[in-house]
């Protein structure tokens, strides 16, 4: 009896790990196939178009500031994490490079207000920004 319970617990553990890995892989493939490889559909257009087409929404957003222009944001990383999860090397990231630099002080207002969570405020703020390039990675 104890052996069968241990075996069941072990199988359940492996199934859970495999399912999570599959979900990460599926998300990565979905974003690469539909957005990175088809980025011509989104470059030069407002970010709201890409957000509308996304079946899954990012959970966090972090700005990227170039070394020599510390007051400007050139791109934003959008993270796809499960609620309550933290960043790991398995986290899927959608990097959006902006046509025009965004003042860092403006971006930081939203990040500080919402704790880097991607909320409707960020959706509205980034929605009218023009996409220059798209990269997806893990």
mmCIF file of C-alpha atoms in Angstrom, residues 2 13 17 22 34 40-41 46-49 53 70 73 88 92 106-107 113 115 131 134:
data_model
loop_
_atom_site.group_PDB
_atom_site.id
_atom_site.type_symbol
_atom_site.label_atom_id
_atom_site.label_comp_id
_atom_site.label_asym_id
_atom_site.label_seq_id
_atom_site.Cartn_x
_atom_site.Cartn_y
_atom_site.Cartn_z
ATOM 1 C CA UNK A 2 2.771 2.492 0.936
ATOM 2 C CA UNK A 13 5.108 15.042 -9.438
ATOM 3 C CA UNK A 17 6.694 19.170 -13.899
ATOM 4 C CA UNK A 22 4.985 22.154 -21.759
ATOM 5 C CA UNK A 34 2.760 34.765 -34.012
ATOM 6 C CA UNK A 40 6.322 43.080 -39.951
ATOM 7 C CA UNK A 41 2.608 43.180 -39.042
ATOM 8 C CA UNK A 46 0.903 51.196 -32.124
ATOM 9 C CA UNK A 47 1.628 48.600 -29.458
ATOM 10 C CA UNK A 48 -2.115 48.378 -28.776
ATOM 11 C CA UNK A 49 -2.476 46.379 -32.003
ATOM 12 C CA UNK A 53 -3.856 40.183 -30.881
ATOM 13 C CA UNK A 70 20.127 57.120 -18.612
ATOM 14 C CA UNK A 73 13.743 54.168 -22.236
ATOM 15 C CA UNK A 88 13.582 32.621 -13.511
ATOM 16 C CA UNK A 92 9.209 34.092 -21.328
ATOM 17 C CA UNK A 106 7.278 58.777 -16.915
ATOM 18 C CA UNK A 107 7.806 55.015 -17.107
ATOM 19 C CA UNK A 113 2.662 52.844 -8.737
ATOM 20 C CA UNK A 115 5.000 47.416 -8.584
ATOM 21 C CA UNK A 131 6.837 49.505 -32.167
ATOM 22 C CA UNK A 134 10.120 42.736 -31.415
#
